[in-house]
PDB file of C-alpha atoms in Angstrom:
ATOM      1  CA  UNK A   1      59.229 -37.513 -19.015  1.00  0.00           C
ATOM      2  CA  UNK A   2      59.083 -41.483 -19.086  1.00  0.00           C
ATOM      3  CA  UNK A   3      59.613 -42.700 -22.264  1.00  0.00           C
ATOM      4  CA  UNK A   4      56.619 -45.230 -23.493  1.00  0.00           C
ATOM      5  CA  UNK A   5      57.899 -48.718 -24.310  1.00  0.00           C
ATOM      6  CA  UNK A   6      55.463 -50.224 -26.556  1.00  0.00           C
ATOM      7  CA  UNK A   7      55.373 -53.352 -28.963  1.00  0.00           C
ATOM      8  CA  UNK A   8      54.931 -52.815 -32.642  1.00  0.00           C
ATOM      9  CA  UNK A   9      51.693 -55.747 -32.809  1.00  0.00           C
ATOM     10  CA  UNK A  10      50.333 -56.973 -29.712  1.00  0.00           C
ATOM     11  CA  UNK A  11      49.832 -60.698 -29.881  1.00  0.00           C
ATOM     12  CA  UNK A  12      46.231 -62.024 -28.735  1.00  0.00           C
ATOM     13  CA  UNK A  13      45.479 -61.221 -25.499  1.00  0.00           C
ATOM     14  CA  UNK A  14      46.195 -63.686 -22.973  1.00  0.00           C
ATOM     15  CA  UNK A  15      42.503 -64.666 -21.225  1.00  0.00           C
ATOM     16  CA  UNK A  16      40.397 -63.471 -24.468  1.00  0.00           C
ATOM     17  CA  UNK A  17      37.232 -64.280 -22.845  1.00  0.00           C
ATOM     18  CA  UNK A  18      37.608 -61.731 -19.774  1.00  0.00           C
ATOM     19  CA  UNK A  19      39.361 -59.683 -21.909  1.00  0.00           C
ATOM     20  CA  UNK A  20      36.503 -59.405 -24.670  1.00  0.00           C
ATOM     21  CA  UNK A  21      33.799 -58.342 -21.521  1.00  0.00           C
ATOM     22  CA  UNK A  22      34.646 -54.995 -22.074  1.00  0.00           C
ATOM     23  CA  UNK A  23      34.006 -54.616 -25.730  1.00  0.00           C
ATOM     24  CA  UNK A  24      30.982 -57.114 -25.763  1.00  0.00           C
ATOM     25  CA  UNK A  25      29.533 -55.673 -22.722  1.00  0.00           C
ATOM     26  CA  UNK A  26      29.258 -51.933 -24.352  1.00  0.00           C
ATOM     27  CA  UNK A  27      28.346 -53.532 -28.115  1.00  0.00           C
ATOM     28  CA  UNK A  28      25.628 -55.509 -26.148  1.00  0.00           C
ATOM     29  CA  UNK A  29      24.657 -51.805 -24.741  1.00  0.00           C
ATOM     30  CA  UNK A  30      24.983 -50.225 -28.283  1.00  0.00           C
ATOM     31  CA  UNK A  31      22.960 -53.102 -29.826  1.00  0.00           C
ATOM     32  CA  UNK A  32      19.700 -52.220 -26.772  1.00  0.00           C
ATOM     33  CA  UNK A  33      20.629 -48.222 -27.544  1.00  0.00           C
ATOM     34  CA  UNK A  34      20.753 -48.726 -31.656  1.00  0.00           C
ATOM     35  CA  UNK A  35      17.635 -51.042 -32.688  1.00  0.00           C
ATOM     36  CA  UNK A  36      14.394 -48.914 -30.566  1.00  0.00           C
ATOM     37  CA  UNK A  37      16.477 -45.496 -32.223  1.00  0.00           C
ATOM     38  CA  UNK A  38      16.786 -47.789 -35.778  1.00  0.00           C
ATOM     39  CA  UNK A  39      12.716 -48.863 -35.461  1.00  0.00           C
ATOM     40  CA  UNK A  40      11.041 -45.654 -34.188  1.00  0.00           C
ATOM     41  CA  UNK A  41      13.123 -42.908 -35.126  1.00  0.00           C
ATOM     42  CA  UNK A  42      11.179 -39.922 -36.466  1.00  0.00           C
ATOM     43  CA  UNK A  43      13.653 -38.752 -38.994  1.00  0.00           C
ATOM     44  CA  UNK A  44      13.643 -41.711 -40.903  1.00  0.00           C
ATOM     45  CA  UNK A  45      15.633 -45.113 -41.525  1.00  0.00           C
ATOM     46  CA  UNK A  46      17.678 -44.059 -44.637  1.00  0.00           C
ATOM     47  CA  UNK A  47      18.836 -40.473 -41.988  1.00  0.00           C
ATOM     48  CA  UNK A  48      19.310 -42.991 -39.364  1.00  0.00           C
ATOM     49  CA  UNK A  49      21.970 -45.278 -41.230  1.00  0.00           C
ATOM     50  CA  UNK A  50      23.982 -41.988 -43.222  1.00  0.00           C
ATOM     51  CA  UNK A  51      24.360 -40.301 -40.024  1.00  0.00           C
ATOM     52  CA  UNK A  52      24.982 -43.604 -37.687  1.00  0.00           C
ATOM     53  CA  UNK A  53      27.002 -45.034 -40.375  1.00  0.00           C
ATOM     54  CA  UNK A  54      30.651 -43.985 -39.802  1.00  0.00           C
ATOM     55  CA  UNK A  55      30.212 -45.528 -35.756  1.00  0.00           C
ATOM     56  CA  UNK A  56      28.481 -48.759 -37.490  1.00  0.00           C
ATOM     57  CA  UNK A  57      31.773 -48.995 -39.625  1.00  0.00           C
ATOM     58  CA  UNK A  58      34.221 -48.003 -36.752  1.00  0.00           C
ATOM     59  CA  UNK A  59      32.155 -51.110 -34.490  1.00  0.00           C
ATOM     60  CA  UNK A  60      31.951 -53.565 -37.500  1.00  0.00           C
ATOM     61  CA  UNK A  61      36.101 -53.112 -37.896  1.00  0.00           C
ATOM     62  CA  UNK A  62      36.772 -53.309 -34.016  1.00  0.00           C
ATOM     63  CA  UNK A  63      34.676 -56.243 -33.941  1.00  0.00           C
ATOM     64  CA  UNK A  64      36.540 -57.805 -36.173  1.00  0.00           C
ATOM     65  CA  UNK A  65      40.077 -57.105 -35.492  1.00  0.00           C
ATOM     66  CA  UNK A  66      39.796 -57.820 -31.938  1.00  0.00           C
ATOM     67  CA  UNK A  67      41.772 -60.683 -31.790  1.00  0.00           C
ATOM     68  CA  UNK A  68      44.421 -60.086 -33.978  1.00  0.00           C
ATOM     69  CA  UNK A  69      44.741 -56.393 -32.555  1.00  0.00           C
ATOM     70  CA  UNK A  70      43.032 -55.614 -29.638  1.00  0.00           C
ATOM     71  CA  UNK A  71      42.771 -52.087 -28.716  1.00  0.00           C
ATOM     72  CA  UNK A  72      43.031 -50.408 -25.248  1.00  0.00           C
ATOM     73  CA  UNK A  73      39.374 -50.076 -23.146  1.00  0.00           C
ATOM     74  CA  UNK A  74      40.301 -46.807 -23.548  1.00  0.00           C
ATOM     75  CA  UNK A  75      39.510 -46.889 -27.000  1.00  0.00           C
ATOM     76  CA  UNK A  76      36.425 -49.021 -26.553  1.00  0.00           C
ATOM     77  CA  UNK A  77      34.596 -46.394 -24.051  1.00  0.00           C
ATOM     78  CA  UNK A  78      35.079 -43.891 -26.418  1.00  0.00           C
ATOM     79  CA  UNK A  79      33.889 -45.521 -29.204  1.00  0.00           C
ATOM     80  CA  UNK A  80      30.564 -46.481 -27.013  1.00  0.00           C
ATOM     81  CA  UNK A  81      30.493 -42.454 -26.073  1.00  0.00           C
ATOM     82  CA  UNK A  82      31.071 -41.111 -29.921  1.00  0.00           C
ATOM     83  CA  UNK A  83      28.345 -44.087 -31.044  1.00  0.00           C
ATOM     84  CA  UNK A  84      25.898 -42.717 -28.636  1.00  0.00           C
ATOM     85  CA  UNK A  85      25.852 -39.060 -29.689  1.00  0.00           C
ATOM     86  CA  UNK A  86      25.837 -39.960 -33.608  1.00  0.00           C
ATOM     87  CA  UNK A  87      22.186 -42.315 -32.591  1.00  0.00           C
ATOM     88  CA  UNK A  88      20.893 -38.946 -30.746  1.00  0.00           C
ATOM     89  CA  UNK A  89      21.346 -36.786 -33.078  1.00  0.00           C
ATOM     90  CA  UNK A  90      20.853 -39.306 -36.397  1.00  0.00           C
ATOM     91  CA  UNK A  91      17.498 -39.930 -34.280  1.00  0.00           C
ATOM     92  CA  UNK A  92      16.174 -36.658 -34.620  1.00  0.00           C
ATOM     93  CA  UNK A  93      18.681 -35.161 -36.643  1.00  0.00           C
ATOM     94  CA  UNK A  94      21.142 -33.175 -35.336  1.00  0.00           C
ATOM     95  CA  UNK A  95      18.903 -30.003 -36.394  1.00  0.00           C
ATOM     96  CA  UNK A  96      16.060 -30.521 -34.425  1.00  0.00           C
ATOM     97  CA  UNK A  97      17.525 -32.504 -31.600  1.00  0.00           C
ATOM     98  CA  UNK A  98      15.337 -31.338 -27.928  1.00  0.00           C
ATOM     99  CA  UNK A  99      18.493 -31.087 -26.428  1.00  0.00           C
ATOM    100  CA  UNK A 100      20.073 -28.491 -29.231  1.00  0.00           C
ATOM    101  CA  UNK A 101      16.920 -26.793 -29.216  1.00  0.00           C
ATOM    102  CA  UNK A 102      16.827 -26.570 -25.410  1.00  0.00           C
ATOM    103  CA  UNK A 103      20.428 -24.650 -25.664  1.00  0.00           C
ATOM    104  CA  UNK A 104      19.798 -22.408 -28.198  1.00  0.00           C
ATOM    105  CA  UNK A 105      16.412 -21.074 -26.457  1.00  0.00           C
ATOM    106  CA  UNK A 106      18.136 -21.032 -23.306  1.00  0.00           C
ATOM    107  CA  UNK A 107      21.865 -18.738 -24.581  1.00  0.00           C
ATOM    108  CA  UNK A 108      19.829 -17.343 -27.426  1.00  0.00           C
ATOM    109  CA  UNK A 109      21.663 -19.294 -30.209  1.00  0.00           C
ATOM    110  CA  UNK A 110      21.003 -18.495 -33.429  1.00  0.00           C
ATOM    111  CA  UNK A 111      20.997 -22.253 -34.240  1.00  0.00           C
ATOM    112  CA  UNK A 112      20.753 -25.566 -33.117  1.00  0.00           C
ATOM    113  CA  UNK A 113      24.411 -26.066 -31.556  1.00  0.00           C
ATOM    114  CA  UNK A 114      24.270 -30.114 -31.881  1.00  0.00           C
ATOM    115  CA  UNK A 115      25.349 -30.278 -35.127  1.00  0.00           C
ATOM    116  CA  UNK A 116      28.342 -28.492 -33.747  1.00  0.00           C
ATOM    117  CA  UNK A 117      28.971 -30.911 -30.578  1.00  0.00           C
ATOM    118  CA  UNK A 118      28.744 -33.356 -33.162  1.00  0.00           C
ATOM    119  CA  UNK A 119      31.427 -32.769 -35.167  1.00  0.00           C
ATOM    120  CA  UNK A 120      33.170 -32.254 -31.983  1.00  0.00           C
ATOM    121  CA  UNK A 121      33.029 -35.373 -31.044  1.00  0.00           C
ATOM    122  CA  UNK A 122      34.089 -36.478 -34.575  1.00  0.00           C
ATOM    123  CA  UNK A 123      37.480 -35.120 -33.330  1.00  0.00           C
ATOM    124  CA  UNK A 124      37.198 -35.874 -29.780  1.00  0.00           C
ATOM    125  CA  UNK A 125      36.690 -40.009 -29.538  1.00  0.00           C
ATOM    126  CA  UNK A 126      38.539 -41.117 -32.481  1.00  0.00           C
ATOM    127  CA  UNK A 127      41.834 -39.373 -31.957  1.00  0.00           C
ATOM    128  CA  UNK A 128      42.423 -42.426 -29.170  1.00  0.00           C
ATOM    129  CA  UNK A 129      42.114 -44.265 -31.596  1.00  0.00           C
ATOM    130  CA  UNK A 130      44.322 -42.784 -34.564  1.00  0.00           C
ATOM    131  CA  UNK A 131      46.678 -41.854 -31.666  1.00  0.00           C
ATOM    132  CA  UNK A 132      47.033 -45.305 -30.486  1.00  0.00           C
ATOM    133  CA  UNK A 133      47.395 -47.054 -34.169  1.00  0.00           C
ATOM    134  CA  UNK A 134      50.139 -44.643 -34.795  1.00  0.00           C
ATOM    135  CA  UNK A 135      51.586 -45.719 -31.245  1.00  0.00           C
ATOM    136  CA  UNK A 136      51.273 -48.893 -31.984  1.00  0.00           C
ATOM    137  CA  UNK A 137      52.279 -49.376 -35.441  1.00  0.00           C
ATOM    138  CA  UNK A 138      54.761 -46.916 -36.037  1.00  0.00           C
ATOM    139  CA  UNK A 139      57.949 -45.681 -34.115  1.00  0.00           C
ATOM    140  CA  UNK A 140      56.089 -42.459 -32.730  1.00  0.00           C
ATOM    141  CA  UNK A 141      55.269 -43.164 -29.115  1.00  0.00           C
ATOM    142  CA  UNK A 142      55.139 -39.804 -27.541  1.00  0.00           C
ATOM    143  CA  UNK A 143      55.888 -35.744 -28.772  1.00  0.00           C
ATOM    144  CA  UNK A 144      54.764 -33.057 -30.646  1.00  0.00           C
ATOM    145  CA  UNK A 145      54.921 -35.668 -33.959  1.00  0.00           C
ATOM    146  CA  UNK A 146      52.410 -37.836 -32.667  1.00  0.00           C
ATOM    147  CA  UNK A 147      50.036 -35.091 -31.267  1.00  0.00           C
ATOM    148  CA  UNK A 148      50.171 -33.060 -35.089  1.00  0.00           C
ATOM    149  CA  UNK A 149      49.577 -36.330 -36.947  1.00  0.00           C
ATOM    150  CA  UNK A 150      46.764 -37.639 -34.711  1.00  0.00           C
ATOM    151  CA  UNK A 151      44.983 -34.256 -34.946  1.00  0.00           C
ATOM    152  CA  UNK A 152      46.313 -34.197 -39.086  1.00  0.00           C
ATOM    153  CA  UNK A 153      44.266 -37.573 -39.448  1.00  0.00           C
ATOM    154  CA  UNK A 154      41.142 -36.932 -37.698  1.00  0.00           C
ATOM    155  CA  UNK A 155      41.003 -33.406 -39.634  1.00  0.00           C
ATOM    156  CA  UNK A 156      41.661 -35.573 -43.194  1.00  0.00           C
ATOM    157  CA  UNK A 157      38.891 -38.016 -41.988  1.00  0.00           C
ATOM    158  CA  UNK A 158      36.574 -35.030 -41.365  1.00  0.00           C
ATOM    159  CA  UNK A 159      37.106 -33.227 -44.435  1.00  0.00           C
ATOM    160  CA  UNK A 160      36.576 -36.424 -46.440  1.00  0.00           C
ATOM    161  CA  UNK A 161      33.319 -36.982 -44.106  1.00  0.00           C
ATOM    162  CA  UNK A 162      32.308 -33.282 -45.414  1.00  0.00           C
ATOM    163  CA  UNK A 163      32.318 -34.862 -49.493  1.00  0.00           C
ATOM    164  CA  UNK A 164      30.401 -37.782 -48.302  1.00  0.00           C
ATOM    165  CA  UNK A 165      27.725 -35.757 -47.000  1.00  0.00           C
ATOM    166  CA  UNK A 166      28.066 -33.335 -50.265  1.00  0.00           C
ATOM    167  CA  UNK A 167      27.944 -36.715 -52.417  1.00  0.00           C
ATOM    168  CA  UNK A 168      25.247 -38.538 -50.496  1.00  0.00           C
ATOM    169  CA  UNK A 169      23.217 -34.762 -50.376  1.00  0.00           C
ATOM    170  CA  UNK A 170      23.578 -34.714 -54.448  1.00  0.00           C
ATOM    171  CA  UNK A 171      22.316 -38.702 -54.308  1.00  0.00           C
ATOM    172  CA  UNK A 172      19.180 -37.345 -52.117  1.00  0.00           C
ATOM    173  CA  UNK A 173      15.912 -35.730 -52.717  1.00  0.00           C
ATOM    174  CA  UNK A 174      16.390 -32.077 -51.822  1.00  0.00           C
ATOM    175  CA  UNK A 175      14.642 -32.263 -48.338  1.00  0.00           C
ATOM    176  CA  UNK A 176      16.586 -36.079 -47.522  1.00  0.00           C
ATOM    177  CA  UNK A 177      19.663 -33.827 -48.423  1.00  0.00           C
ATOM    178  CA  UNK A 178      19.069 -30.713 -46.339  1.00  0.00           C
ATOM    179  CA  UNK A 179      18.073 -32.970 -42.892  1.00  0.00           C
ATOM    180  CA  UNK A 180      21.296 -34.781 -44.037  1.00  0.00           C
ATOM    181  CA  UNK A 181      23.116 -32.019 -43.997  1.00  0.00           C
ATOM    182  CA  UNK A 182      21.905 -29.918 -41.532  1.00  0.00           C
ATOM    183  CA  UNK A 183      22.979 -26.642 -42.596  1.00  0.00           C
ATOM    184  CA  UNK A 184      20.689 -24.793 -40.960  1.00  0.00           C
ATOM    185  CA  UNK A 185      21.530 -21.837 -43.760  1.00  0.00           C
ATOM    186  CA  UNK A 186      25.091 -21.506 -42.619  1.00  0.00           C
ATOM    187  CA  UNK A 187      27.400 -21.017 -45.964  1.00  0.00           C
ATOM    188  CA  UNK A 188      30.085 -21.965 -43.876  1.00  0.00           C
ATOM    189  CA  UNK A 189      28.847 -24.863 -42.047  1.00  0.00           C
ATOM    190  CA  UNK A 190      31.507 -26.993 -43.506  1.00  0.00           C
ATOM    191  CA  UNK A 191      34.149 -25.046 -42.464  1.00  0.00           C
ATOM    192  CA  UNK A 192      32.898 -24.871 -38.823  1.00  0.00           C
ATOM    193  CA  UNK A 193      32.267 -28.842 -38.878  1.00  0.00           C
ATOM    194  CA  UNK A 194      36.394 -29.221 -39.977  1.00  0.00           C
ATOM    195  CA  UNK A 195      37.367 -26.581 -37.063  1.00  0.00           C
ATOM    196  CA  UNK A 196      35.015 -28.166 -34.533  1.00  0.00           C
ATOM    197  CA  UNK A 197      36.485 -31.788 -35.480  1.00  0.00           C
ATOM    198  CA  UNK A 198      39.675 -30.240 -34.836  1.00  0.00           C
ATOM    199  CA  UNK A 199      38.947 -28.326 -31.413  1.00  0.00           C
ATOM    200  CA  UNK A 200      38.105 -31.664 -30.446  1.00  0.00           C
ATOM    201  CA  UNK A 201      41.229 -33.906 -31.511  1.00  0.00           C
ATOM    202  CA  UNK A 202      43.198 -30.945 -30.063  1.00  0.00           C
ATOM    203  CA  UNK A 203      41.345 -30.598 -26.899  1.00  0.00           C
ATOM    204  CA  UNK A 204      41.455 -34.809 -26.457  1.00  0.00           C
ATOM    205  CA  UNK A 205      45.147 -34.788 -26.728  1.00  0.00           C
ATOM    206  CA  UNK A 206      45.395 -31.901 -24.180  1.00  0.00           C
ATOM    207  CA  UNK A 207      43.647 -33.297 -21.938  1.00  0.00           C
ATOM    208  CA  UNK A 208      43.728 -36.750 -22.227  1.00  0.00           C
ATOM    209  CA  UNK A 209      46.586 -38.630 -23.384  1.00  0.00           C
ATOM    210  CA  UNK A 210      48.446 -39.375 -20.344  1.00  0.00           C
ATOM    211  CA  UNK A 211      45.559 -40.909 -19.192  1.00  0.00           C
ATOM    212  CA  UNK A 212      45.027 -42.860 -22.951  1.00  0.00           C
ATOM    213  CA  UNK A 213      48.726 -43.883 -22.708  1.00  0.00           C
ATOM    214  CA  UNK A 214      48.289 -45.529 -19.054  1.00  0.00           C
ATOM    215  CA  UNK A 215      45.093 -47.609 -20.635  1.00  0.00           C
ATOM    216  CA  UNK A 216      47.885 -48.866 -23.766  1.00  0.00           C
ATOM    217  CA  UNK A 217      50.246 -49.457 -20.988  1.00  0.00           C
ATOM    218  CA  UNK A 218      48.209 -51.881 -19.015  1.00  0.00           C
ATOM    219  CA  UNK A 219      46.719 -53.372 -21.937  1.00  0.00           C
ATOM    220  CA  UNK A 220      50.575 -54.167 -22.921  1.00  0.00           C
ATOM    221  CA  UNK A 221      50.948 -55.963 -19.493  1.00  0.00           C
ATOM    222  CA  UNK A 222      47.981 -57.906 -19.931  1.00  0.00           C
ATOM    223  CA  UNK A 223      49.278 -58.999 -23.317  1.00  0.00           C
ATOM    224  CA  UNK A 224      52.975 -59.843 -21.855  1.00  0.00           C
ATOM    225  CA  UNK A 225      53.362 -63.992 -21.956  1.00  0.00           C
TER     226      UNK A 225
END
């Protein structure tokens, strides 16, 4: 196998306005998805910002680290991808989303599976991006190290995610907290929510990081002076 050769910090990309298309064109396409979900949802604003809020953070710091570290459009597709599944299911909540609802009538479910795809995703989309700050910033650039402590990361993220969503339940009134939550009467929903985050991470960098490695790679050439 090749080895990856990598810089520690890229410098600003050379060309920063046709290299910032990418990113502004999908915020631009976030921004038209986000505000008709934000103004119309029929779960409610203060649902709408708890569960959009982790991809409103993730934007807010890519936004403004762009320059100093740009990441690979790799990264920024996923990001779009993971931001559009929080808004569908923080629009209706991830219990009573149509298209949950449609798949547990359809395989006889006995719940709403979003909730689960959700926390899939939690796992899925940001391991490119733990994967390629720990590429980037450390010495790890390829190996079984840097596949454990991407999926390590995204399961500490998730399990911290799980107290927010205990805290912010407590915070709540009791039906704000439930929709929040989105149990569904599972005791172990928690649980399933840290394994699903985890399927996810593990099934990204399966799958995937060959491919997430050759977007770093070209975004390293584009940064060469």
């Amino acid at each position: 196998m090749t080895s990856v050769s990598l810089p520690p910090l890229f410098p600003a990309v050379r060309g920063t306005s046709e290299e910032a298309r990418w990113p502004l064109a999908l915020l631009a396409a976030l921004v038209l998805v986000l505000l008709p979900t934000l103004i119309f949802t029929p779960a409610g604003r203060l649902n709408w910002v708890l569960e959009t809020g982790p991809g409103l953070v993730g934007i807010a710091v890519l936004a403004a680290t762009f320059r100093r570290f740009p990441m690979s459009r790799w990264v920024y597709v996923c990001v779009f991808l993971h931001v559009l599944v929080l808004t569908y299911g923080a629009y209706y909540t991830y219990a009573l989303t149509p298209l949950g609802n449609w798949a547990r009538d359809t395989f006889g479910l006995s719940r709403n599976p979003y909730d689960r795809v959700g926390h899939f995703a939690q796992g899925f989309f940001p391991a490119f991006v733990i994967r390629e700050v720990l590429m980037r910033r450390t010495p790890l650039r390829q190996g079984g190290w840097l596949g454990f402590l991407t999926g390590s990361v995204a399961l500490a993220f998730s399990a911290f995610y799980e107290l927010l969503e205990w805290w912010a339940a407590l915070m709540l009134d009791p039906q704000g907290g439930d929709a929040f939550l989105g149990t569904q009467g599972d005791i172990w929903d928690a649980q399933w929510d840290m394994f699903m985050c985890l399927c996810g991470a593990t099934l990204a960098l399966l799958l995937f990081a060959r491919a997430h490695t050759r977007s770093i790679e070209r975004l390293a050439a584009r940064s060469a002076p």
